[in-house]
Coordinates of C-alpha atoms and ligand atoms in Angstrom, one line a residue:
X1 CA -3.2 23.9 0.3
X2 CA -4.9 22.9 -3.3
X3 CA -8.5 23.8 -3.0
X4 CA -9.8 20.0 -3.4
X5 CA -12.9 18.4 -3.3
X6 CA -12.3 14.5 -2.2
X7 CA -14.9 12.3 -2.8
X8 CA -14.3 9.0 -1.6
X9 CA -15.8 5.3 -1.8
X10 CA -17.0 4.6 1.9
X11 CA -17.4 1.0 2.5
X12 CA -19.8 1.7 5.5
X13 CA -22.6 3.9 3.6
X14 CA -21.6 1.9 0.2
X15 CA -22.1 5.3 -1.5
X16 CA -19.0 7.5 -2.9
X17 CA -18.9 10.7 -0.6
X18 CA -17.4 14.0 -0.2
X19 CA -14.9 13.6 2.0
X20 CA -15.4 16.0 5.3
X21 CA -12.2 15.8 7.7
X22 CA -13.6 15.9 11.8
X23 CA -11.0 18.9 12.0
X24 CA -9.9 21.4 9.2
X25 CA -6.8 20.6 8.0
X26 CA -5.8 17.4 9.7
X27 CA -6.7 13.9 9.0
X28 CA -6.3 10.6 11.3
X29 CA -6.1 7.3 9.6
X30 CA -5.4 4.1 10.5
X31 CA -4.7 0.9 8.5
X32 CA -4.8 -2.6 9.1
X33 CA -1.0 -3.6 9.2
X34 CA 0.7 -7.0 8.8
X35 CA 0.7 -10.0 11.1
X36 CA 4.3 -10.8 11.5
X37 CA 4.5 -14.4 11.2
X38 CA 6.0 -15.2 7.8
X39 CA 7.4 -12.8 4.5
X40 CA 5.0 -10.5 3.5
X41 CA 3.5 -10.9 0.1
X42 CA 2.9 -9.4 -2.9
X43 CA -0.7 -9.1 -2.1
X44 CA 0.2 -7.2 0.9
X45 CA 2.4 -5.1 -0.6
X46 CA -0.7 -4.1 -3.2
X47 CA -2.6 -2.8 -0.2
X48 CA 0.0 -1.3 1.8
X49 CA 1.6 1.0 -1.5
X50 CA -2.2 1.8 -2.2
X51 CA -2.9 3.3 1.1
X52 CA 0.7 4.7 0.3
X53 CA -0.5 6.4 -2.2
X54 CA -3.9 7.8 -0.7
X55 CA -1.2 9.2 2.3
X56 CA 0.9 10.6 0.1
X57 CA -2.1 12.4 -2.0
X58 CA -3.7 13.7 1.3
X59 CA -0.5 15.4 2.4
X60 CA -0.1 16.8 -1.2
X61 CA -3.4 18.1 -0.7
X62 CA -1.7 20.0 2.0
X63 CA -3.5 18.0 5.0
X64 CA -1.5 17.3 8.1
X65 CA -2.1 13.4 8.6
X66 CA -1.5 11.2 11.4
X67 CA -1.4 7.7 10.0
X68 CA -0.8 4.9 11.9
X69 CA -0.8 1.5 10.7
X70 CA 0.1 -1.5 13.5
X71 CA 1.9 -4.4 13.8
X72 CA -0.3 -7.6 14.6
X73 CA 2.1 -9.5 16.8
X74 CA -0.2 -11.4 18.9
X75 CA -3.7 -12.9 18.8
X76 CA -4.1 -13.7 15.4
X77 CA -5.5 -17.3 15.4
X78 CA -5.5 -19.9 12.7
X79 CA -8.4 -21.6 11.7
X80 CA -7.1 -24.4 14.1
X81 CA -7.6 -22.1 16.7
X82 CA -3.0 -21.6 17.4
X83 CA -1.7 -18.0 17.2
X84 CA 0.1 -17.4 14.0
X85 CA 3.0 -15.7 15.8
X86 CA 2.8 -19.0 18.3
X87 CA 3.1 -21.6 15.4
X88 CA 5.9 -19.6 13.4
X89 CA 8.0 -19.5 16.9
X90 CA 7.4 -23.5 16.8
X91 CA 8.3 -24.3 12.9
X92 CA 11.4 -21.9 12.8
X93 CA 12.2 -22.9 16.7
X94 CA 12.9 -19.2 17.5
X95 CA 11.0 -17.0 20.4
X96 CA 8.1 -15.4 19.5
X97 CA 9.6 -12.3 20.0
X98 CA 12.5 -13.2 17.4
X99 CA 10.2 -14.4 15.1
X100 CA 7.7 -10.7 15.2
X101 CA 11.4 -9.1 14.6
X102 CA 12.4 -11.1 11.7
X103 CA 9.5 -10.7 9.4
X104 CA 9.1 -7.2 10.8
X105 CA 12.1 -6.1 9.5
X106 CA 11.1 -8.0 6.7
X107 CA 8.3 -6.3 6.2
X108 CA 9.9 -2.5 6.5
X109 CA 12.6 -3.6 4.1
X110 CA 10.0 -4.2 1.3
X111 CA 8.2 -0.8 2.4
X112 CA 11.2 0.5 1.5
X113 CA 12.0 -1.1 -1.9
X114 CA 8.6 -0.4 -3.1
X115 CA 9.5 3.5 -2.2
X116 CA 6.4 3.6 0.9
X117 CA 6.6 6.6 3.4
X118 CA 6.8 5.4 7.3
X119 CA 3.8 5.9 8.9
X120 CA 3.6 8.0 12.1
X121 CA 2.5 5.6 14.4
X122 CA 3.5 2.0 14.8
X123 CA 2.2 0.4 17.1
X124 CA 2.4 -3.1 18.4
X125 CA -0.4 -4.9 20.0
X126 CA 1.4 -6.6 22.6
X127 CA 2.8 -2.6 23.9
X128 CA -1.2 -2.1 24.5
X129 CA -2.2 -4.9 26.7
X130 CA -3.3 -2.4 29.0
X131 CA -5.2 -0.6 26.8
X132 CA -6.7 -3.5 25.3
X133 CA -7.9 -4.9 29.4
X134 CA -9.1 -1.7 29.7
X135 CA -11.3 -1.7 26.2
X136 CA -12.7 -5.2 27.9
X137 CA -13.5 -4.3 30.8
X138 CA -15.7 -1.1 29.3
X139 CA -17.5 -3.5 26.7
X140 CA -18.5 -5.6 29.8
X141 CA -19.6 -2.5 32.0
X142 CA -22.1 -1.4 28.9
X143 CA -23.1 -5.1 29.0
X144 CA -22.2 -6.2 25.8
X145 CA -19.3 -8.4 26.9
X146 CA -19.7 -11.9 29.4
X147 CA -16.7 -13.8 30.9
X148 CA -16.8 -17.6 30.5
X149 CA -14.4 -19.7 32.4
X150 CA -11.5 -16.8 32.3
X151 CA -12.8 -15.9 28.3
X152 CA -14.7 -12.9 27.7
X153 CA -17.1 -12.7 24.7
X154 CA -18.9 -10.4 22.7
X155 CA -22.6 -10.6 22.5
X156 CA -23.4 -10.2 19.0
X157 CA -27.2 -10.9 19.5
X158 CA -27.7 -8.2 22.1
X159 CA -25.3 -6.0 20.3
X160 CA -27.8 -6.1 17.3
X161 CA -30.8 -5.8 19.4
X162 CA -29.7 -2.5 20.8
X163 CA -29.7 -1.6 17.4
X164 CA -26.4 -1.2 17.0
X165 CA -26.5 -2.9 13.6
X166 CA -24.0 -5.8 13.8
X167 CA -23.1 -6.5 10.0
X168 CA -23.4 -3.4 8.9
X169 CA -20.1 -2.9 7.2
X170 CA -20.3 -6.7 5.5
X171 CA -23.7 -6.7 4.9
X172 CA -24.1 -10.1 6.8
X173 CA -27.4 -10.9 8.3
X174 CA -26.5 -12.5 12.0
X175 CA -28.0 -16.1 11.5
X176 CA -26.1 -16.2 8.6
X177 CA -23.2 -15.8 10.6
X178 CA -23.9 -19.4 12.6
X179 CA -21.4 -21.6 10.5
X180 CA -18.8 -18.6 9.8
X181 CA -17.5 -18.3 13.2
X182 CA -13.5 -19.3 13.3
X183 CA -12.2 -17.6 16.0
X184 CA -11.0 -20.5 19.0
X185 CA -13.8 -23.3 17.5
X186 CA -12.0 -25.5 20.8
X187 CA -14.3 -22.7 22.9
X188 CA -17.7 -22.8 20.7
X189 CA -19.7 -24.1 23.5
X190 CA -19.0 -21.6 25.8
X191 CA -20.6 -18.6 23.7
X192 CA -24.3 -17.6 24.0
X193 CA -23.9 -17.2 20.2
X194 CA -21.9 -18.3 17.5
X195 CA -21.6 -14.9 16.6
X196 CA -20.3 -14.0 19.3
X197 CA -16.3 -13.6 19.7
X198 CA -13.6 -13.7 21.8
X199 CA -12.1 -10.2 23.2
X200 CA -10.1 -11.9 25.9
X201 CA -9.0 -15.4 26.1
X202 CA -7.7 -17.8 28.6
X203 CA -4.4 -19.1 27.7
X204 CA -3.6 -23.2 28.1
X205 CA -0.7 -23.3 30.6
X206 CA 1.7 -24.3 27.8
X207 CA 1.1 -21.2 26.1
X208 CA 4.2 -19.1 25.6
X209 CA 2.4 -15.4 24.8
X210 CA 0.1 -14.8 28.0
X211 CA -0.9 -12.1 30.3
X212 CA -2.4 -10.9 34.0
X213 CA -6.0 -9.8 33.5
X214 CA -8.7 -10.0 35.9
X215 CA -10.3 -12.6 34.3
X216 CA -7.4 -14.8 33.6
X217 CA -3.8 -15.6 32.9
X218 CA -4.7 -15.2 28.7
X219 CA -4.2 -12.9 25.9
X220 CA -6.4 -10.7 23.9
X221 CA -8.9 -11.7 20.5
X222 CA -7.5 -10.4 17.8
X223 CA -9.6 -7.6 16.7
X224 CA -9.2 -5.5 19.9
X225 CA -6.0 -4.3 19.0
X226 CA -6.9 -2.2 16.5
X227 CA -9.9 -1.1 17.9
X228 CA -7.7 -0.3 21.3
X229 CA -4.9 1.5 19.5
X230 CA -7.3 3.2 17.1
X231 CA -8.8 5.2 20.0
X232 CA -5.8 5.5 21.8
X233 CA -3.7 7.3 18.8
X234 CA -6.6 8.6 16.8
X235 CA -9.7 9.1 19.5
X236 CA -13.1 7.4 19.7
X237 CA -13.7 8.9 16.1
X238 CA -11.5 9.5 13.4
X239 CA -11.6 10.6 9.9
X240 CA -10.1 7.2 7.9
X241 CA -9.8 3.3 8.5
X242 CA -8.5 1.0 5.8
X243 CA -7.4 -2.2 5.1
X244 CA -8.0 -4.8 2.5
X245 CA -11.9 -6.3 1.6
X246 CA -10.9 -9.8 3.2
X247 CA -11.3 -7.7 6.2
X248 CA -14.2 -6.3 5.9
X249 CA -15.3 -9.7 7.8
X250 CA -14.6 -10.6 10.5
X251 CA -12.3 -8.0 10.9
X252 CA -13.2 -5.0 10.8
X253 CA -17.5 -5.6 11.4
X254 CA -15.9 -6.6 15.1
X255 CA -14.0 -3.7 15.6
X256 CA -16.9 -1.6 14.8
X257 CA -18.8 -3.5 17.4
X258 CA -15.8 -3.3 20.0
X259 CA -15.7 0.5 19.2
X260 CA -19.9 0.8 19.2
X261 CA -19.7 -1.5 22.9
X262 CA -16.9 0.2 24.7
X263 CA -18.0 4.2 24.1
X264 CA -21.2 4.1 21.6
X265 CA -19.1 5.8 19.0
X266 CA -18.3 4.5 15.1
X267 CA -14.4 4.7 15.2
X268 CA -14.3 5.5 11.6
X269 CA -16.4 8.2 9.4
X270 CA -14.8 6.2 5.9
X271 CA -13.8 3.2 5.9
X272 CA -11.6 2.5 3.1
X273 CA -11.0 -1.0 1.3
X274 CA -8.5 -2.2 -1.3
X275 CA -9.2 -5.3 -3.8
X276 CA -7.1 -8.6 -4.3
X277 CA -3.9 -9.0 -6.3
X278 CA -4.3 -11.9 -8.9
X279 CA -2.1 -13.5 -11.0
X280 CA -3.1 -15.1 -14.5
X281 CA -6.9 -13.9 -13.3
X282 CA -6.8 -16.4 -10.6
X283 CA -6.7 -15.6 -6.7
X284 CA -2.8 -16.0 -5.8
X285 CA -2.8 -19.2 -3.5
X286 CA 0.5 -20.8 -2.3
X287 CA -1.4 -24.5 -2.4
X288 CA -1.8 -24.5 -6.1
X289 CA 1.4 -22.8 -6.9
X290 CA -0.2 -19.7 -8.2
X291 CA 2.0 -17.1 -6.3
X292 CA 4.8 -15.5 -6.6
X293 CA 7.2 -13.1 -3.8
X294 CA 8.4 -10.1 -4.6
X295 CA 12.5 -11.2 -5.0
X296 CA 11.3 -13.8 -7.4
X297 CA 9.8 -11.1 -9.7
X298 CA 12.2 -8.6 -9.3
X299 CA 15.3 -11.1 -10.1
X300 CA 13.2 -13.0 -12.6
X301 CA 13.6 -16.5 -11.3
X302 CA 10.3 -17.8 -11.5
X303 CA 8.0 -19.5 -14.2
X304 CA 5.6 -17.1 -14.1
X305 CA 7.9 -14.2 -15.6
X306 CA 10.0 -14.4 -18.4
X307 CA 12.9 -11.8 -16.9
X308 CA 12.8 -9.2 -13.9
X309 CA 10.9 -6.5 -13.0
X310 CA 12.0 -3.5 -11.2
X311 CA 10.5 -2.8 -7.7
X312 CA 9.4 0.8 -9.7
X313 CA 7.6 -1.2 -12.4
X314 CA 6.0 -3.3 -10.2
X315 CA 5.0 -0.2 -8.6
X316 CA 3.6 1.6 -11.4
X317 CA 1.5 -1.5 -12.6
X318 CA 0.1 -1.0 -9.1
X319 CA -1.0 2.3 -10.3
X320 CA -2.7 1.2 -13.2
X321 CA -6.0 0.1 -11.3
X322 CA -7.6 1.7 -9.1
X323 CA -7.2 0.6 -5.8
X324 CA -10.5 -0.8 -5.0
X325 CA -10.5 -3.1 -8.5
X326 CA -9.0 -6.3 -8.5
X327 CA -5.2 -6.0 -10.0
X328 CA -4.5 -9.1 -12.2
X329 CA -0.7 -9.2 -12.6
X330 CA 1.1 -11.9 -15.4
X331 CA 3.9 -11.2 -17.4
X332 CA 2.2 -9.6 -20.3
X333 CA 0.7 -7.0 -17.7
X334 CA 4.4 -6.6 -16.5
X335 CA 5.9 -6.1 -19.7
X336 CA 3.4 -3.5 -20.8
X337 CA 4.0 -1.9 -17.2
X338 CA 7.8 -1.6 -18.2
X339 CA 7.5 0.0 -21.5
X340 CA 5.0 2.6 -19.5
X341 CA 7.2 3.4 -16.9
X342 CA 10.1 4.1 -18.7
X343 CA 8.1 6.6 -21.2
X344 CA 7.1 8.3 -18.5
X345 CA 11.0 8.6 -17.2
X346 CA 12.0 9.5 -20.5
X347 CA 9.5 12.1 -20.4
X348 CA 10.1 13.7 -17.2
X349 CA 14.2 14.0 -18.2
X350 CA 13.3 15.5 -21.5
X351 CA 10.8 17.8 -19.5
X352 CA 14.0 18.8 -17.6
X353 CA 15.9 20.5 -20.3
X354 CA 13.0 22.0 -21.9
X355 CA 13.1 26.0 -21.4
X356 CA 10.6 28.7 -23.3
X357 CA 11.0 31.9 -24.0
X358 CA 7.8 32.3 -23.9
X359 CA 6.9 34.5 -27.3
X360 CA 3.1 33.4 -27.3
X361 CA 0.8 31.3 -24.7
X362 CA -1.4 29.3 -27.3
X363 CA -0.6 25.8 -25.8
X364 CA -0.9 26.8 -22.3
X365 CA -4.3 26.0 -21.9
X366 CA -4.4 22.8 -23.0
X367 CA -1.4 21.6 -21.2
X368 CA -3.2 23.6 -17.6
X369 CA -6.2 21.4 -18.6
X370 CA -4.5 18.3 -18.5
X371 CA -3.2 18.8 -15.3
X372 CA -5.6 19.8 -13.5
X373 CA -7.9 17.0 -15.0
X374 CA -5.3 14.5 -13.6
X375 CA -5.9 16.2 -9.9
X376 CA -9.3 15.9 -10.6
X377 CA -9.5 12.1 -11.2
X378 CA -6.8 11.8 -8.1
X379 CA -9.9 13.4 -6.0
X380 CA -12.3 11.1 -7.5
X381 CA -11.7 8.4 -5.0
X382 CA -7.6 8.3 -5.6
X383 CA -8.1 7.8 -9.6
X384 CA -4.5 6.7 -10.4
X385 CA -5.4 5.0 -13.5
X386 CA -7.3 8.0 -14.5
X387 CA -4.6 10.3 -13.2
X388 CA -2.2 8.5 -15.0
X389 CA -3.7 8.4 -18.2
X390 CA -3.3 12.2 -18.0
X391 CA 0.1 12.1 -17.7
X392 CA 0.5 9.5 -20.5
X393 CA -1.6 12.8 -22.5
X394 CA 1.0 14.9 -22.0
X395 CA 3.7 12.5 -22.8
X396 CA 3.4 13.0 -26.8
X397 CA 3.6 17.0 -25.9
X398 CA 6.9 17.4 -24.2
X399 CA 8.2 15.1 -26.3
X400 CA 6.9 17.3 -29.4
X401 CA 8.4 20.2 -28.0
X402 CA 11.6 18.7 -27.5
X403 CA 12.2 17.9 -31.3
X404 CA 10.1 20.8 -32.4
X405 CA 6.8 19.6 -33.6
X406 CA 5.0 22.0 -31.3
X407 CA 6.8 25.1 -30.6
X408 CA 7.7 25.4 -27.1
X409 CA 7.8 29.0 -27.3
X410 CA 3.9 29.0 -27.8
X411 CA 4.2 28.0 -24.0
X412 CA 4.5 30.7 -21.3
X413 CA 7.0 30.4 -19.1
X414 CA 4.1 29.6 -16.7
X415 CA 2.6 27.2 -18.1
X416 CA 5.9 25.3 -18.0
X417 CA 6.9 26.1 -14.9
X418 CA 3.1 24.6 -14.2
X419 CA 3.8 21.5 -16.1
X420 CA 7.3 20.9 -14.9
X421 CA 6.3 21.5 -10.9
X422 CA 3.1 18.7 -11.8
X423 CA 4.8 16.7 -13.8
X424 CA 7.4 15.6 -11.0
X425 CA 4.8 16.4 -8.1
X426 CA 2.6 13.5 -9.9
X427 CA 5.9 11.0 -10.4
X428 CA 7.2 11.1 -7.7
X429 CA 5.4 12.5 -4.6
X430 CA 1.8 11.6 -5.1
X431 CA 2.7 8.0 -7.5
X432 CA 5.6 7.6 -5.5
X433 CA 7.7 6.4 -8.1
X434 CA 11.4 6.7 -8.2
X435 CA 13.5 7.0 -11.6
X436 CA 15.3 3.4 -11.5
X437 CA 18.1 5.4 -14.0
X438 CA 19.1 8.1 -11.8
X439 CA 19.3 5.7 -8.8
X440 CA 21.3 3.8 -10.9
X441 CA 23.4 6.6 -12.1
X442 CA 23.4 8.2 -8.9
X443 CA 25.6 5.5 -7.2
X444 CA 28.5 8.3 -6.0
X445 CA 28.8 9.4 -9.8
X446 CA 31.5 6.0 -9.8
X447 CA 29.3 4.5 -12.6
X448 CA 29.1 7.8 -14.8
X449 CA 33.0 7.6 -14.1
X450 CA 33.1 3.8 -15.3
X451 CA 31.0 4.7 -18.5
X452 CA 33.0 7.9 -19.4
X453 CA 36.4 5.6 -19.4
X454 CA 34.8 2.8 -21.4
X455 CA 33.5 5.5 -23.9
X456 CA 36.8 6.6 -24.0
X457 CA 38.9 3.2 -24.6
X458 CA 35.9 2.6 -27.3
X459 CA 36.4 5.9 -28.9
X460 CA 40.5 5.2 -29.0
X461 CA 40.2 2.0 -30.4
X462 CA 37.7 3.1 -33.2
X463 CA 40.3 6.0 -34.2
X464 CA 42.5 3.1 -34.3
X465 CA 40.3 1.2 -36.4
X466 CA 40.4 -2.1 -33.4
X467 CA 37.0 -2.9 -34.5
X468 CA 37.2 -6.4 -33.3
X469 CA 37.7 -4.4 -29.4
X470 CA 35.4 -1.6 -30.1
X471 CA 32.5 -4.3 -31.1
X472 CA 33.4 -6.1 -27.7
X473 CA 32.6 -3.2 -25.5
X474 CA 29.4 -2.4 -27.2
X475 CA 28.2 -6.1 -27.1
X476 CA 29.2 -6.5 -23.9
X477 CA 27.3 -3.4 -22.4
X478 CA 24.5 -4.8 -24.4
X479 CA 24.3 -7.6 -22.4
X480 CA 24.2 -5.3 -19.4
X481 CA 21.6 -3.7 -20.5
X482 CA 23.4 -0.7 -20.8
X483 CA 23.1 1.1 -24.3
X484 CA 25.2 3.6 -26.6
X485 CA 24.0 6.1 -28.5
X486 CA 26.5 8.0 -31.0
X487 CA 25.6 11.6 -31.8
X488 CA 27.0 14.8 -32.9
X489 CA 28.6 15.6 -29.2
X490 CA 29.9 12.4 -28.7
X491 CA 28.3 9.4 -27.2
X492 CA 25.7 8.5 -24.8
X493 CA 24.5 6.0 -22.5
X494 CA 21.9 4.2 -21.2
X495 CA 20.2 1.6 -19.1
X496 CA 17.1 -0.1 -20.5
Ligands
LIG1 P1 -2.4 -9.9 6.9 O1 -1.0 -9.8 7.3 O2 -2.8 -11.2 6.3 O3 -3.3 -9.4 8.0 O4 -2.6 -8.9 5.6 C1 -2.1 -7.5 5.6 C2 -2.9 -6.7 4.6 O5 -2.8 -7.2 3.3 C3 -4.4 -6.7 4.9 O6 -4.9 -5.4 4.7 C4 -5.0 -7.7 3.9 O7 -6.3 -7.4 3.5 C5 -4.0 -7.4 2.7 N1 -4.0 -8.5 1.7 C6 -3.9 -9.8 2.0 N2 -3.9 -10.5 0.8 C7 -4.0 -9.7 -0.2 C8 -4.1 -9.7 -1.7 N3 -4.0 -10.9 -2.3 N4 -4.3 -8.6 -2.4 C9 -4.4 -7.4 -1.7 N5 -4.3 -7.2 -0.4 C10 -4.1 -8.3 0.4
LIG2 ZN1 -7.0 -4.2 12.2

């Protein structure tokens, strides 16, 4: 285990702080997960491959770490007051169920592309009705809960008067909360409060998603889930919660109240929150066309890019702020991402074949320096731009050493043991980057095969002097992208 000290942003104090696991060695977190009623977006995808990374750093560090992150499959309301799942099942005509399948297959497929570990825990909030009756019926028991007609609320104002400190995590003063109230507005009048909000509500008999409860036929509010499955997988207190700032409120404040109600215990010691995606410096909003999915940017076919961007690239322009800053992407961003990326793939291959025999050890210091600056700015608060920067430092290096400018042998075989072992663990298990090359190469060695014949009927036709053929091949890979190099041992190829 890397002797570490993590200092993290925790939205609750507002204060960065060192970061103090409940038990040595083993971290719970849990994240805010998708509701599963349409394709997940590139905003989500921001949030989910930043906490990726945070997981991924934490187990680097050596921690064991539960992290679960659920599936929101029921109780999510529009603004109207219908459940999202509810009102996808009606526009696609599909069961609920069918629908919570489709986009959650959806969703894992795109975890996948963009290179995300699985978490440990998955759970659905419909598989922890129970738990969530359960949760309700120990909010009402400490009095902080009333039933209304078969609905059971929250009591916000009495919440606060115990001093528990409703608004705490948004910072929102409870009459300010009077006109910000959206859960169910059809059931306003029955609250004490406005404030208050629904942790159990009575279904309409024509609603399809409905369960036995003792205070009706109904289904739960939306923010019990996590607070139920929180508990259930990580106890009444656990190290990390995240998710992104537009749920800071209502969110996650109701949780905390949920969690503060049932057992008088904060779930979370940090709470963690990612900024917005933007595009073009604006908020990304399907109404005014300002948006963009994930396909569309990685096959190009959409008027805010002017080609294709890997899943990688868009994955290290991710990278390049730090998760709790907005990230502005446009094409210029994009482009810039590209050219970075690939230096840094360049780099690592070159770092490959680089070997020392080690006469001196002038240069090892700098290059340990540079390394272990880069863990240092992953500990402050996850610093991947930071972190990154570091890398991009010792880009320049390995490069020099490869065609001799510094001399590798001033490098202990150490030190580059040091910088090789970093170099990849940054890439590719705390960034979480993949080389898009050697995928691309790696396809069951056929398209090294393909290459090393075309080489071959371009090298037969130069030696006869079939120019007009030899030009064709070349132009042709061209257009694929693929590029020759001619050297001294023959030629070489690659994809740009
Ligand atoms: P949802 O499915 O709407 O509950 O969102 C899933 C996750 O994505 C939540 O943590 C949201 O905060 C986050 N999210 C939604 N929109 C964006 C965005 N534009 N940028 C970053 N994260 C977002
Ligand atoms: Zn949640």
């Amino acid at each position: 285990m890397r002797k570490a000290t993590l200092k993290v942003y925790n939205s609750l104090t507002r204060k960065k702080e060192e970061f103090k696991p409940i038990n040595e060695g083993y971290i719970g977190m849990y994240v805010c997960g998708p509701t599963v009623y349409s394709d997940v977006h590139l905003g989500n995808c921001r949030t989910f491959v930043s906490f990726d990374i945070i997981y991924r750093y934490l187990l680097y560090l050596g921690y064991k770490v539960r992290y679960v992150r659920n599936i929101t499959d029921v109780g999510h309301l529009l603004d109207d007051g219908e459940d999202r799942i509810l009102k996808g099942a009606r526009l696609e005509q599909l069961e609920p169920m069918e629908v919570v399948q489709k986009y959650a297959n959806g969703f894992h497929e795109m975890m996948d592309v963009f290179n995300t570990k699985k978490p440990s825990i998955e759970p659905r909030a419909t598989g922890h009705i129970i738990e969530q009756i359960e949760m309700v019926q120990q909010i009402i028991d400490n009095g902080y809960g009333y039933e209304r007609n078969g609905s059971v609320y929250f009591d916000t104002l009495k919440f606060a008067k115990a001093e528990k400190g409703y608004g705490k995590l948004s910072g929102r003063i409870i009459d300010d909360l009077l006109s910000e109230t959206r859960d169910n507005l059809k059931n306003q009048g029955e609250k004490n409060h406005p404030s208050d909000f629904a942790i159990w509500m009575k279904a309409a008999p024509e609603h399809i998603m409905k369960w036995n409860s003792p205070w009706s036929v109904g289904f739960p509010g939306w923010h019990l889930e996590c607070s139920a499955m929180s508990t259930k997988y990580l106890g009444k207190t656990f190290d990390i919660h995240g998710g992104g700032n537009d749920l800071k409120f209502p969110h996650h404040e109701n949780e905390i109240a949920q969690n503060m109600g049932a057992c008088s215990c904060q779930p979370a010691n940090y709470w963690l929150h990612t900024n917005m995606l933007l595009m073009n410096g604006r908020k990304m909003s399907k109404s005014d066309g300002n948006t963009i999915s994930p396909e569309e940017l990685f096959s190009g076919e959409s008027p805010h890019v002017t080609k294709g961007y890997s899943p990688m690239v868009v994955r290290f322009f991710f990278l390049q702020s730090h998760y709790s800053s907005p990230n502005d992407l446009s094409d210029t961003a994009l482009q810039g991402a590209e050219k970075g990326y690939k230096r840094l793939m360049e780099a690592y291959r070159t770092l490959n074949g680089l070997t020392t025999e080690g006469k001196g050890d002038s240069m090892d210091e700098e290059i340990n320096q540079l390394i272990e600056s880069a863990f240092l700015d992953m500990d402050e608060d996850f610093n991947t731009p930071m972190a990154l920067a570091k890398m991009f430092e010792l880009v320049p290096k390995i490069n020099s050493f490869k065609e001799g400018r510094l001399d590798i042998n001033q490098l202990s075989e150490e030190a580059l043991n040091n910088l090789k072992t970093s170099f990849k663990g940054f890439l590719f298990d705390i960034f979480g980057l993949k080389d898009d090359m050697e995928s691309a190469q790696g396809n069951s060695g056929a398209m090294d095969g393909l290459m090393e014949l075309v080489i071959d009927l371009r090298q037969s036709a130069r030696a006869n002097k079939d120019w007009p053929t030899s030009d064709k091949i070349r132009d042709k890979l061209n257009e694929l992208n693929i590029q020759l190099k001619d050297g001294k041992d023959g030629t070489d190829w690659t994809i740009n």
